[in-house]
PDB file of C-alpha atoms in Angstrom:
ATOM      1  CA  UNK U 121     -11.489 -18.609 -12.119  1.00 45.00           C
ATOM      2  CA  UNK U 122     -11.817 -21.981 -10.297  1.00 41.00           C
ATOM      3  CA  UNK U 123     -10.995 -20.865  -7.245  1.00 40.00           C
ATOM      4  CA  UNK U 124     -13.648 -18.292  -6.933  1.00 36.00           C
ATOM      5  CA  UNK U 125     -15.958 -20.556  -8.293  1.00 37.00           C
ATOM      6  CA  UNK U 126     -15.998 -22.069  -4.808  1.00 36.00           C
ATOM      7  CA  UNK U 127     -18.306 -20.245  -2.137  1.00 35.00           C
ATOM      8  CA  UNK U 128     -16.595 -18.987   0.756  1.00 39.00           C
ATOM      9  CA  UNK U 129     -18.067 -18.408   3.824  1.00 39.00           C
ATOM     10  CA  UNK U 130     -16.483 -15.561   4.872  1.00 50.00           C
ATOM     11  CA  UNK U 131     -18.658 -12.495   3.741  1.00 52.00           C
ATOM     12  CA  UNK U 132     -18.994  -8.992   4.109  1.00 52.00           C
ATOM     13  CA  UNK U 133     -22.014  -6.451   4.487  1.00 49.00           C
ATOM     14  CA  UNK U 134     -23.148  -4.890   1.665  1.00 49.00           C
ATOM     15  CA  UNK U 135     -22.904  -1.652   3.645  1.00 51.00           C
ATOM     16  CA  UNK U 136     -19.434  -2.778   4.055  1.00 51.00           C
ATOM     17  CA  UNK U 137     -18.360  -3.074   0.727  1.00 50.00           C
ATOM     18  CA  UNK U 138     -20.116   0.144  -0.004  1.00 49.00           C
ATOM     19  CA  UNK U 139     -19.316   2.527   2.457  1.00 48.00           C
ATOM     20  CA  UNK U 140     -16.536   5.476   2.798  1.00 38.00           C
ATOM     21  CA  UNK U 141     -13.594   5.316   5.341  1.00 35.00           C
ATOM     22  CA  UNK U 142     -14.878   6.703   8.289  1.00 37.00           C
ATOM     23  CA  UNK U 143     -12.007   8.835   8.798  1.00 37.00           C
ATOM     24  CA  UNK U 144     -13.188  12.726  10.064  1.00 32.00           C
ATOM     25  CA  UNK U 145      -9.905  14.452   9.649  1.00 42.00           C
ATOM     26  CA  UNK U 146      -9.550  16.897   6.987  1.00 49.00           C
ATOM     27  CA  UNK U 147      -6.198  16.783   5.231  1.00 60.00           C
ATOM     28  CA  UNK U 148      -5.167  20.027   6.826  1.00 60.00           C
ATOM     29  CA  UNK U 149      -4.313  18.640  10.324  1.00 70.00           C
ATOM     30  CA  UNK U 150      -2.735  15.453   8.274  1.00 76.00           C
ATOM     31  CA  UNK U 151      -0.858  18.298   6.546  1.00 83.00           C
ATOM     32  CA  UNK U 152      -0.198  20.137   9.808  1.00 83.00           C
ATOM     33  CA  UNK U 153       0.924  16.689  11.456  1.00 82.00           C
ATOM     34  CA  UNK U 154       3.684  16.117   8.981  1.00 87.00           C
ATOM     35  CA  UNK U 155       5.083  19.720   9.376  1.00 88.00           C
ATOM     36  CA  UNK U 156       5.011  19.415  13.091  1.00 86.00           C
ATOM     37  CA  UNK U 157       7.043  16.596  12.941  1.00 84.00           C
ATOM     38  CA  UNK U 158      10.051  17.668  10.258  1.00 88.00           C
ATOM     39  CA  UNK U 159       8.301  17.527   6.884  1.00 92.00           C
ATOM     40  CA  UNK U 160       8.294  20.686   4.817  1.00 92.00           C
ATOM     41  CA  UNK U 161       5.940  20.718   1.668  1.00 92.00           C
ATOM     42  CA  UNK U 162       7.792  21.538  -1.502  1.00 91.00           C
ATOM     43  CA  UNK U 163       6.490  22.661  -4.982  1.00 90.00           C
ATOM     44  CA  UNK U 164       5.156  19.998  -7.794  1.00 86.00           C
ATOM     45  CA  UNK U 165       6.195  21.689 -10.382  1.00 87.00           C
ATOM     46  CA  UNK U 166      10.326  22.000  -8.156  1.00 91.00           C
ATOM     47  CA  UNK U 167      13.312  19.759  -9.513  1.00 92.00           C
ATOM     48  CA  UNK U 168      12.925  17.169  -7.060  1.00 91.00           C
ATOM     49  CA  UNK U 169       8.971  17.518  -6.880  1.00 91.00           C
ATOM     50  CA  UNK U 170       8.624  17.367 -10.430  1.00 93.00           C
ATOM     51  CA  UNK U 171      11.169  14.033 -10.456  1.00 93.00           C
ATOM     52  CA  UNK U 172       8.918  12.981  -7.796  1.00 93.00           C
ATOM     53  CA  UNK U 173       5.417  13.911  -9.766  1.00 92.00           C
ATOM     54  CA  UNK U 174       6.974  12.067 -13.127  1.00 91.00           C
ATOM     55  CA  UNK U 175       7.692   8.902 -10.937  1.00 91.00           C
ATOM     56  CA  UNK U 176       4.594   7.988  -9.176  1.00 91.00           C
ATOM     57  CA  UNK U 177       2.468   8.769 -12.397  1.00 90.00           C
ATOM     58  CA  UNK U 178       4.893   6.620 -14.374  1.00 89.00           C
ATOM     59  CA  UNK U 179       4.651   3.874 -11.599  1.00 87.00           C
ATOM     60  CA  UNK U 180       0.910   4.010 -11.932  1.00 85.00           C
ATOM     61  CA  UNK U 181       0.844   3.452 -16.020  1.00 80.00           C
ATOM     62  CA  UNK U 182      -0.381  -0.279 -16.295  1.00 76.00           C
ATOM     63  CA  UNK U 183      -3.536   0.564 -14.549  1.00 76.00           C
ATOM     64  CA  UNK U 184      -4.840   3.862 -17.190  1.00 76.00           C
ATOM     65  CA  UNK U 185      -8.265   4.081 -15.647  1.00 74.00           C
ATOM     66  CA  UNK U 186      -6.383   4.898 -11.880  1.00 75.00           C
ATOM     67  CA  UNK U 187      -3.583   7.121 -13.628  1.00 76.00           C
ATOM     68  CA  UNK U 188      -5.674   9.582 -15.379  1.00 77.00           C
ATOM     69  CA  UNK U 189      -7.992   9.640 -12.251  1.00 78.00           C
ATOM     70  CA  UNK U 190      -5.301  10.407  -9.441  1.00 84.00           C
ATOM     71  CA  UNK U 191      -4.072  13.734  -8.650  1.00 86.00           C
ATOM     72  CA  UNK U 192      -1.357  14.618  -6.917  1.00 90.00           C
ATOM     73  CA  UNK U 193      -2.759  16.878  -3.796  1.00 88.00           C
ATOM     74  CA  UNK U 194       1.056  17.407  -1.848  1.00 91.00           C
ATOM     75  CA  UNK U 195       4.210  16.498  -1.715  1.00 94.00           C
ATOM     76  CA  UNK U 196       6.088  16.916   2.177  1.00 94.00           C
ATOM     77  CA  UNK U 197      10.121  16.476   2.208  1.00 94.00           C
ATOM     78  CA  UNK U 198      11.589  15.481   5.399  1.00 92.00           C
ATOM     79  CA  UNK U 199      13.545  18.120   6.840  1.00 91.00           C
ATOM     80  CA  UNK U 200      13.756  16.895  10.514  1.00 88.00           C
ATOM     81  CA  UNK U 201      16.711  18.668  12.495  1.00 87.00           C
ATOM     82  CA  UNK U 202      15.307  16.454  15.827  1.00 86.00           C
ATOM     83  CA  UNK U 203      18.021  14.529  17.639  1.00 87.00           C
ATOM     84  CA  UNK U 204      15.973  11.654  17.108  1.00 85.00           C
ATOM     85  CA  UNK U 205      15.462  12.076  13.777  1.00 86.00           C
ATOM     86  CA  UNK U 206      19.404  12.632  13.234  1.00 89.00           C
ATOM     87  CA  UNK U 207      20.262   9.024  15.030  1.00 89.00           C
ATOM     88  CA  UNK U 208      17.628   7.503  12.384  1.00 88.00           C
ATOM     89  CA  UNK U 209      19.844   8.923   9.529  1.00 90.00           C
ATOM     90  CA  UNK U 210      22.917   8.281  11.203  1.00 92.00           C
ATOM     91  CA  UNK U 211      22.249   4.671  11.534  1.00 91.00           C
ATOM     92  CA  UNK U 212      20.982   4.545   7.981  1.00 92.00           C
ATOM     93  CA  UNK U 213      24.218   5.903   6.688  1.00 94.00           C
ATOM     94  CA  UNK U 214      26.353   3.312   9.314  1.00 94.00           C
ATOM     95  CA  UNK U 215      24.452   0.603   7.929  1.00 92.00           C
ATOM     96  CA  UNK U 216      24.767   1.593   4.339  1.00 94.00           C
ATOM     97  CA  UNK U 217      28.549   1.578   5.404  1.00 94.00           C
ATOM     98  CA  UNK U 218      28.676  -1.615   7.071  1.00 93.00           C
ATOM     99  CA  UNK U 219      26.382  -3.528   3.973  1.00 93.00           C
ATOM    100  CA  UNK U 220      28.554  -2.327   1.238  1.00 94.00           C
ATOM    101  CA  UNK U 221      31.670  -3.405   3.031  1.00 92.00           C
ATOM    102  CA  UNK U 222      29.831  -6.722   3.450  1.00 91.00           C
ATOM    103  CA  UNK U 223      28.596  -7.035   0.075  1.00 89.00           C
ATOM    104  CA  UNK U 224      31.771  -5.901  -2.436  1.00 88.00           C
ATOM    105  CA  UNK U 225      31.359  -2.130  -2.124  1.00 90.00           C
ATOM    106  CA  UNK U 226      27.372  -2.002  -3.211  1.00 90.00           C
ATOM    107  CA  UNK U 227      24.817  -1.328  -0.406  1.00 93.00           C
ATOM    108  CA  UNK U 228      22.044  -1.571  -3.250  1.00 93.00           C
ATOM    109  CA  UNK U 229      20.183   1.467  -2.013  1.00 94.00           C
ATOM    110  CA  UNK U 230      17.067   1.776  -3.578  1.00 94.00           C
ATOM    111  CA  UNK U 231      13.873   3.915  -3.562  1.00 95.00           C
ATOM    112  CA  UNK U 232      10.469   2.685  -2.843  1.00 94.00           C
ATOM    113  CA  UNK U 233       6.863   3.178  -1.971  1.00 94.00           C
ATOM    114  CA  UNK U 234       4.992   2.324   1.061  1.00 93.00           C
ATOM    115  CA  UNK U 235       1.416   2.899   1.201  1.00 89.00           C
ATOM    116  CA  UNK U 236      -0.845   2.590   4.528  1.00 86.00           C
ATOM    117  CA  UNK U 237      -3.551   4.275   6.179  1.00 83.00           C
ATOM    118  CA  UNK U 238      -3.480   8.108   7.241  1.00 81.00           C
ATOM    119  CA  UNK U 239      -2.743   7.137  10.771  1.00 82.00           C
ATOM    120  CA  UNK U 240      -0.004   4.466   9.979  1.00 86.00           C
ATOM    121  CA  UNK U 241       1.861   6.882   7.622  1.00 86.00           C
ATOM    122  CA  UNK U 242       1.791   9.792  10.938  1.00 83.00           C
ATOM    123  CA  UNK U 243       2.282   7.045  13.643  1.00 84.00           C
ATOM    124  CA  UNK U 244       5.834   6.042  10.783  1.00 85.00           C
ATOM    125  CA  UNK U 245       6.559   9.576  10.450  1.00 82.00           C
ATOM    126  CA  UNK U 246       6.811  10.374  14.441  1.00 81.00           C
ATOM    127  CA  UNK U 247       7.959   7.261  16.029  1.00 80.00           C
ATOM    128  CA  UNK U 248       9.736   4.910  13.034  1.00 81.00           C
ATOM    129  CA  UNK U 249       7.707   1.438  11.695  1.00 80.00           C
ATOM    130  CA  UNK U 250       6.438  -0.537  14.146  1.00 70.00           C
ATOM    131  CA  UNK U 251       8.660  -3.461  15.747  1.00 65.00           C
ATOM    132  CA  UNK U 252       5.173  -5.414  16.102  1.00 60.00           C
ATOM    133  CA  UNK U 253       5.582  -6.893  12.960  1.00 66.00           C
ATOM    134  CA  UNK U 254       7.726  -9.543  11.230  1.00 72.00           C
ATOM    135  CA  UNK U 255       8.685  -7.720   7.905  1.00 79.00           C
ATOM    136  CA  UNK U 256       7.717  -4.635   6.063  1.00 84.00           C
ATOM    137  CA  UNK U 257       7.035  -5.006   2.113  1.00 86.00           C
ATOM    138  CA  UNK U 258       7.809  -1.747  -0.206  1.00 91.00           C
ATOM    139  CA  UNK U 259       6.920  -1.209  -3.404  1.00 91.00           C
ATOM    140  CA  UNK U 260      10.000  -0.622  -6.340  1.00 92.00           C
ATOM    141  CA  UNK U 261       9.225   3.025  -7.487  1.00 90.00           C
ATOM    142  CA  UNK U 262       8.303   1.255 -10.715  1.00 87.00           C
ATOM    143  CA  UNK U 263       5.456  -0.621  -9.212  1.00 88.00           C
ATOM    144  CA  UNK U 264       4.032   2.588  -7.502  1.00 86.00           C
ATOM    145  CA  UNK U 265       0.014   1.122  -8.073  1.00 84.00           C
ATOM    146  CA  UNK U 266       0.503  -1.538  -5.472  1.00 82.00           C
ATOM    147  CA  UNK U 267       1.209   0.455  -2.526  1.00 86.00           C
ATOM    148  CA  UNK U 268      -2.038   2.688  -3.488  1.00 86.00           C
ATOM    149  CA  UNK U 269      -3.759  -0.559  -3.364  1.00 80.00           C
ATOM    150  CA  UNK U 270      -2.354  -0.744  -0.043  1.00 78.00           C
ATOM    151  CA  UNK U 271      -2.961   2.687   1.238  1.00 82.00           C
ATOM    152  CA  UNK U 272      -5.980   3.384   2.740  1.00 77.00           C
ATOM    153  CA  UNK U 273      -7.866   6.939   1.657  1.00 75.00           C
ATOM    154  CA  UNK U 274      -9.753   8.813   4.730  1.00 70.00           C
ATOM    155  CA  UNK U 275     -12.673  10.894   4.435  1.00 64.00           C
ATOM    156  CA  UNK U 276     -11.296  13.532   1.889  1.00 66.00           C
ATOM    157  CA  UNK U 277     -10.611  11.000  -0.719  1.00 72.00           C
ATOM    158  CA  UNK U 278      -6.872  11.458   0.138  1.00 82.00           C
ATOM    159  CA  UNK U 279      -3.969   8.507   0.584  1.00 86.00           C
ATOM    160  CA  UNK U 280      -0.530   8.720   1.642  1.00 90.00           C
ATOM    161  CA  UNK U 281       2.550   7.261   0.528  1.00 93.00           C
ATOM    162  CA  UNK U 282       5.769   6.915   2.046  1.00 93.00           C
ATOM    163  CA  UNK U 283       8.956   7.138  -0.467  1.00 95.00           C
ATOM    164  CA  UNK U 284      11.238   5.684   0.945  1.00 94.00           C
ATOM    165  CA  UNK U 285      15.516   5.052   0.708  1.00 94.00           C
ATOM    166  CA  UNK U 286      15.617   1.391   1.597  1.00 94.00           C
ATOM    167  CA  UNK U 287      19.261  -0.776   1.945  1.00 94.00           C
ATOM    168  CA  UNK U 288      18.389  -4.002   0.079  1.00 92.00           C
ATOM    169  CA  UNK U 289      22.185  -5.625   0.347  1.00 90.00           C
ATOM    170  CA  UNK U 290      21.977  -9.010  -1.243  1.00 91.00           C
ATOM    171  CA  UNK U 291      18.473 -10.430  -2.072  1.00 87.00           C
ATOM    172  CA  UNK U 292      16.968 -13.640  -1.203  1.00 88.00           C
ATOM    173  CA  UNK U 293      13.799 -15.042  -2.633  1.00 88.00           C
ATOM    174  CA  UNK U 294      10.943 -15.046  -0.025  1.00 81.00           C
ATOM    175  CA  UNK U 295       9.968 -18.829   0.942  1.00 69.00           C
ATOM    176  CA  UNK U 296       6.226 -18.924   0.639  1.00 58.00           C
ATOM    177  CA  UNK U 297       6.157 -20.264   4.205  1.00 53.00           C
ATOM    178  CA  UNK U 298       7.847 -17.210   5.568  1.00 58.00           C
ATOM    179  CA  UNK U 299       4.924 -15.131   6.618  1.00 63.00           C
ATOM    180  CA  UNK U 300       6.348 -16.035  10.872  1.00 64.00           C
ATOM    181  CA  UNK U 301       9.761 -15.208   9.577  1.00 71.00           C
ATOM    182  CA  UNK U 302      11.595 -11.824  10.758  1.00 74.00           C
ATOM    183  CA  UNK U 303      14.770 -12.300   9.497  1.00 80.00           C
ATOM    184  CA  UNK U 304      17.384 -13.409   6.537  1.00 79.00           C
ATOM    185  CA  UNK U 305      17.515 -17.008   6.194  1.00 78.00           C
ATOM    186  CA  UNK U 306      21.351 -16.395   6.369  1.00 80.00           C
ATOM    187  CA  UNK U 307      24.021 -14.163   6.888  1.00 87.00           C
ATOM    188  CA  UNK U 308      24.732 -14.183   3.652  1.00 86.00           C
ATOM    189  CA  UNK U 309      21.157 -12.149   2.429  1.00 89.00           C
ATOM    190  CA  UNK U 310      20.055  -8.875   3.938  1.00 87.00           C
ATOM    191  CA  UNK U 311      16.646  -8.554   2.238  1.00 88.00           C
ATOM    192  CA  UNK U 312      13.885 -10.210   0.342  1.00 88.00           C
ATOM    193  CA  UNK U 313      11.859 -10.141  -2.950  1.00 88.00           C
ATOM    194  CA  UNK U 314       8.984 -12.206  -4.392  1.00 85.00           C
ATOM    195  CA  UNK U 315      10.917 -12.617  -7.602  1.00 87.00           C
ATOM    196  CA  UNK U 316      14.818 -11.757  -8.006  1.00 88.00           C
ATOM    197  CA  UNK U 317      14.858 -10.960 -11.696  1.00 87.00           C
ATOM    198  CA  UNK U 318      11.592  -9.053 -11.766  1.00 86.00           C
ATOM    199  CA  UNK U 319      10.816  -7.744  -8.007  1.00 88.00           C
ATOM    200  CA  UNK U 320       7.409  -6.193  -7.780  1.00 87.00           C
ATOM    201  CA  UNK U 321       8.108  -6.274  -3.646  1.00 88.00           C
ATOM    202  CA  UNK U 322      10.917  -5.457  -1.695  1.00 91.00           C
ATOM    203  CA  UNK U 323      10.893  -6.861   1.756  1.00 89.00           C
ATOM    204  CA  UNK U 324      12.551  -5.596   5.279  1.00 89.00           C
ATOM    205  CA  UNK U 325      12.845  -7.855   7.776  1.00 85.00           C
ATOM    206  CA  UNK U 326      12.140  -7.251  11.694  1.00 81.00           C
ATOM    207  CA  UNK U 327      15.522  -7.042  12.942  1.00 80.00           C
ATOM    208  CA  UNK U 328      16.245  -4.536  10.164  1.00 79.00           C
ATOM    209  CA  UNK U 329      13.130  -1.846   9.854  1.00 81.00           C
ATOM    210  CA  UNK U 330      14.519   1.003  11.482  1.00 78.00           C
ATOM    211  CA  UNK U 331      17.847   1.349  10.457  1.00 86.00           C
ATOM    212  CA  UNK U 332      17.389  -0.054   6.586  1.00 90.00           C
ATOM    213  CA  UNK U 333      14.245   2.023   5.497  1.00 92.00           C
ATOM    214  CA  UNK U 334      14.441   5.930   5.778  1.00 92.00           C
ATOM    215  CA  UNK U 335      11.270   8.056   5.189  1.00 92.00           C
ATOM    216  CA  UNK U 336      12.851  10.653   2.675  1.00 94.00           C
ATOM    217  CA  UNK U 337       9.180  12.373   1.530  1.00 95.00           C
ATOM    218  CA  UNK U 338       5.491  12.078   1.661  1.00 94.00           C
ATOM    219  CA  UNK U 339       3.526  12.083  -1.307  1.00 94.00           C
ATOM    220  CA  UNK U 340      -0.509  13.049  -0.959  1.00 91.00           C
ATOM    221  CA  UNK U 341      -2.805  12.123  -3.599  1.00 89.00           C
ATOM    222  CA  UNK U 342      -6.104  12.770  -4.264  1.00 82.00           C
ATOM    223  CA  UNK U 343      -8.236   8.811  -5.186  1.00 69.00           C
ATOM    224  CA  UNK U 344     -10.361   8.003  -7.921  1.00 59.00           C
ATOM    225  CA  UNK U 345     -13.672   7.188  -6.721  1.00 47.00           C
ATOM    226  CA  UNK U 346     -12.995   3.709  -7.135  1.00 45.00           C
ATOM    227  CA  UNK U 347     -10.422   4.170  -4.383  1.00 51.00           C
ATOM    228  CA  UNK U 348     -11.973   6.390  -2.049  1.00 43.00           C
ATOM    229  CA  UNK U 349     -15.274   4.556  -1.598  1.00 40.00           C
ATOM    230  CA  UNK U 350     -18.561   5.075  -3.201  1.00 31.00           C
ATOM    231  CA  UNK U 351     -21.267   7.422  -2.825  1.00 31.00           C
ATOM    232  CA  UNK U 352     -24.770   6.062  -1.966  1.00 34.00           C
ATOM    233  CA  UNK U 353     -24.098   4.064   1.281  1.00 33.00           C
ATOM    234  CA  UNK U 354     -27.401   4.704   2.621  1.00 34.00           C
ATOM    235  CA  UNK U 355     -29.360   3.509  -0.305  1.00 34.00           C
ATOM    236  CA  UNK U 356     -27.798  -0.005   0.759  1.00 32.00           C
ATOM    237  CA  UNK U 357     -29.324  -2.223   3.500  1.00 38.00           C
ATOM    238  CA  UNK U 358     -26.717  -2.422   6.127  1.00 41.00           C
ATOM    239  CA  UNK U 359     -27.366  -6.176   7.357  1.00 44.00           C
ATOM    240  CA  UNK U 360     -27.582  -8.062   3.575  1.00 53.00           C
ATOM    241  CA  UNK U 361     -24.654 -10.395   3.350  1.00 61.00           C
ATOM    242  CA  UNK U 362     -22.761 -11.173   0.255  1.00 70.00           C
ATOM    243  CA  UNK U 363     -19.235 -13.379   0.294  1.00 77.00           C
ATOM    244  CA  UNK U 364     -16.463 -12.082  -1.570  1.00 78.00           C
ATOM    245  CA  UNK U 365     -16.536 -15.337  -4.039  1.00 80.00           C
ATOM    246  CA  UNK U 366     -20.244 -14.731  -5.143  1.00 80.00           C
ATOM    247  CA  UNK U 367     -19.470 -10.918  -5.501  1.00 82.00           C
ATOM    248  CA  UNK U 368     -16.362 -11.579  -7.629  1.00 83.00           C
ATOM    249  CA  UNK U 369     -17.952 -14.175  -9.475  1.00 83.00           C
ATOM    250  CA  UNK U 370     -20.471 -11.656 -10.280  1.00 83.00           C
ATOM    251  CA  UNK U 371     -18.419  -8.994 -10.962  1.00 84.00           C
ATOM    252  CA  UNK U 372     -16.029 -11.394 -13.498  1.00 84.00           C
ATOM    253  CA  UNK U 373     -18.781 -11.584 -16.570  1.00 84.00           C
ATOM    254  CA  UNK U 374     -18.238  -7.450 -16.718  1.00 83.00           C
ATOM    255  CA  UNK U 375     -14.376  -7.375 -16.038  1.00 84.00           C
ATOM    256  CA  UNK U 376     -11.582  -8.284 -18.795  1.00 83.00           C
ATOM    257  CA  UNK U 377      -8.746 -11.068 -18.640  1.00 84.00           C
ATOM    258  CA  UNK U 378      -6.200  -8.532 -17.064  1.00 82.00           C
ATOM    259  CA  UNK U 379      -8.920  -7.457 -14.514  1.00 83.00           C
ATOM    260  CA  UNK U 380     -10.513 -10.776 -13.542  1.00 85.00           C
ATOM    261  CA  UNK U 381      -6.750 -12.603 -13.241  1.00 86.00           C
ATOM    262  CA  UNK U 382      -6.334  -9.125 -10.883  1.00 86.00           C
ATOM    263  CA  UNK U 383      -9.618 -10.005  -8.825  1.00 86.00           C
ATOM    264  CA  UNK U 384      -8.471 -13.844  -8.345  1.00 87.00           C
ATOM    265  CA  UNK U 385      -5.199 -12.647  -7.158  1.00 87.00           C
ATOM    266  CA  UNK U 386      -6.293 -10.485  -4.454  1.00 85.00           C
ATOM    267  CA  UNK U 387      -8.656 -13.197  -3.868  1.00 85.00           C
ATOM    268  CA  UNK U 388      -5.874 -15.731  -3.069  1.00 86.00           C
ATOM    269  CA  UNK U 389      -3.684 -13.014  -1.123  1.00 83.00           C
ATOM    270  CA  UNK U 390      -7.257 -12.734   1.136  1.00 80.00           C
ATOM    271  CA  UNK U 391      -8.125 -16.175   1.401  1.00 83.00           C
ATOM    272  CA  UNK U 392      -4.103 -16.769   2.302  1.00 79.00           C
ATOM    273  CA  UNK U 393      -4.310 -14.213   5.057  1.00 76.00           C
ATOM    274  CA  UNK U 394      -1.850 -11.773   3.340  1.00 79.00           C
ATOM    275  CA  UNK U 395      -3.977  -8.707   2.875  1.00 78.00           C
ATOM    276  CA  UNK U 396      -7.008  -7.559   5.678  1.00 74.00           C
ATOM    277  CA  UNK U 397     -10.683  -7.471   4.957  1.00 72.00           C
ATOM    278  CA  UNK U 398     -10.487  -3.825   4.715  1.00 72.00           C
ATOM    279  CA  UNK U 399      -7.592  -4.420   2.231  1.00 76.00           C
ATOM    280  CA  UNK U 400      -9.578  -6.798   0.118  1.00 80.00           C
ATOM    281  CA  UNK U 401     -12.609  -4.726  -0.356  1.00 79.00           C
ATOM    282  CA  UNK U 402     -10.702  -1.514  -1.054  1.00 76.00           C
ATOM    283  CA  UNK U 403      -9.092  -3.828  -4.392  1.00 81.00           C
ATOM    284  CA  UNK U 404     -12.212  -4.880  -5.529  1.00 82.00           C
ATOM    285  CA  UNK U 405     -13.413  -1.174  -5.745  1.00 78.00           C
ATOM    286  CA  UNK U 406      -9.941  -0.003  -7.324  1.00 80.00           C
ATOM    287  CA  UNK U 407     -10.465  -2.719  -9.933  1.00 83.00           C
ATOM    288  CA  UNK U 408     -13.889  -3.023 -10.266  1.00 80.00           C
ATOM    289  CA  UNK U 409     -14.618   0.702 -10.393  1.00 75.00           C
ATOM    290  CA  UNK U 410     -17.233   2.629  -8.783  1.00 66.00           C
ATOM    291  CA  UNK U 411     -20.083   2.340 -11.356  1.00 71.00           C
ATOM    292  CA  UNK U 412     -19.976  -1.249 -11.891  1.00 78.00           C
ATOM    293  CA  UNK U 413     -19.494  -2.467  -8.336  1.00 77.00           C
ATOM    294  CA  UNK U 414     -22.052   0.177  -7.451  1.00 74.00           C
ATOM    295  CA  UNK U 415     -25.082  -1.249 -10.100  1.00 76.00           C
ATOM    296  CA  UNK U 416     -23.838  -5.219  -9.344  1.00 76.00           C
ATOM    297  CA  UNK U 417     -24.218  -4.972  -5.617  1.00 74.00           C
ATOM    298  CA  UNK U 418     -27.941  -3.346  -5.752  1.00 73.00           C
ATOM    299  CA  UNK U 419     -28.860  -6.058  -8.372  1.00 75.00           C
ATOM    300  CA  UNK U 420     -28.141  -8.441  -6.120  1.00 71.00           C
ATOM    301  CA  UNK U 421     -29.370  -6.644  -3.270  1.00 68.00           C
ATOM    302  CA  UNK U 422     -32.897  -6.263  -4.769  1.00 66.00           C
ATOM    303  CA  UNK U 423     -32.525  -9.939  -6.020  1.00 66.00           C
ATOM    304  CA  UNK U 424     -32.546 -11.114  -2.447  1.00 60.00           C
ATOM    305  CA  UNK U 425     -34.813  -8.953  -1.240  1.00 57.00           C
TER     306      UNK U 425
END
């Protein structure tokens, strides 16, 4: 792991890395949010909830340790009858019209995940994604893990994710310098992937969010405890410093090939600016796990000390 070999100076607390989201709200008003704006909850064990159930747990199976430890807490349907919410599915269905005239008959309408924080998934659900950014990237519902490592669990121990019906058209190949970019490169490409023949990323651009990605259900789901934060943050001195390359390279004697090639990833995304600190730290528990990182960062807490 050369690249982690190198210190970097951007670090984090150790109360940082071992705290819980600070988020207060118990999953009941979450719950109650989503009704109150069109979402009715529907049975697991239902047609569609059961397709739904088999999906995400299937889309989770390269990471065991996660799979076995996630349960599925609710699943919400939207059933908006707003006028607002009926131009958002009109607009869907006029641009699924106008892309498949465009592109030989085939809209390539796909499903897909999107995972973000509890107030991100009700700010999505009431007003659409925001316009503030330049693209938003959804996970094939295949490759269901990587939006949970993109979701962010509050207080309960509970994440959201959005699945999604999303108008991919004809895909380009995203240019590695196209984090400014809120567009196609042409008219000729509606979408973007990271890799055509395998996508493990689907990505929206700007001009299209609203009218190319519609919010179809809302799947709640209860985190391991190496998602949803560890236990003991008081035991840990709040103002000891540790950099993300010394706790990795810590962490990588402990971790296997398919782990530590995981950590150095994440690594690169963070040091590249494409994931947040808050991000970053929440993939180091969800690899790591909550025992190891746990024992590694008081080792080297009482080593400084």
């Amino acid at each position: 792991m050369n690249q982690i070999g190198a210190e970097n100076q951007t670090s984090i607390t150790i109360d940082d890395a071992m705290s819980e989201s600070n988020e207060l709200d118990s999953c009941y008003n979450c719950f109650q949010h989503f009704v109150a704006n069109g979402f009715s909850k529907i049975d697991e064990s239902s047609f569609e909830g059961d397709i739904i159930k088999t999906s995400f747990f299937s889309s989770l199976s390269r990471n065991p340790r996660i799979s076995y430890r996630t349960k599925i807490v609710a699943i919400h349907k939207n059933s908006n009858t707003s006028q607002c919410w009926k131009i958002r599915a009109h607009s869907f269905a006029v641009y699924t019209k106008a892309v498949a005239d465009t592109r030989r008959g085939d809209a390539n309408i796909k499903y897909a995940w999107y995972g973000a924080s509890k107030n991100e998934i009700c700010e999505t659900v009431m007003h659409g994604f925001s316009w503030r950014r330049h693209s938003i990237s959804v996970s094939p519902a295949k490759h269901g893990l990587d939006s949970v490592l993109c979701s962010e669990v509050d207080g309960s121990g509970v994440g959201h994710l959005l699945l999604c019906r999303v108008i991919l058209g004809k895909q380009e190949v995203a240019r590695e310098d196209s984090r400014d970019q809120f567009h196609p490169s042409s008219m000729d490409f509606d979408s973007a992937v990271d890799d055509i023949s395998s996508p493990t990323r689907y990505i929206i651009w700007n001009t299209h969010l609203n009218c190319n990605i519609l919010p179809c259900y809302i799947l709640s789901f209860e985190a391991p405890l190496c998602l949803s934060g560890l236990t003991e943050p008081k035991t840990i001195k709040p103002k000891t410093w540790i950099t993300f390359g010394t706790l990795i390279s810590i962490l990588s004697p402990f971790l296997d090939h398919s782990q530590r090639a995981s950590l150095e990833e994440q690594y690169t995304n963070y040091l590249e600016k494409k994931i947040t600190r808050p991000q970053m730290i929440q993939r180091v528990r969800a690899i790591a796990g909550n025992q190891l990182l746990s024992a590694v960062v008081k080792l080297y807490t009482n080593k400084i000390n």
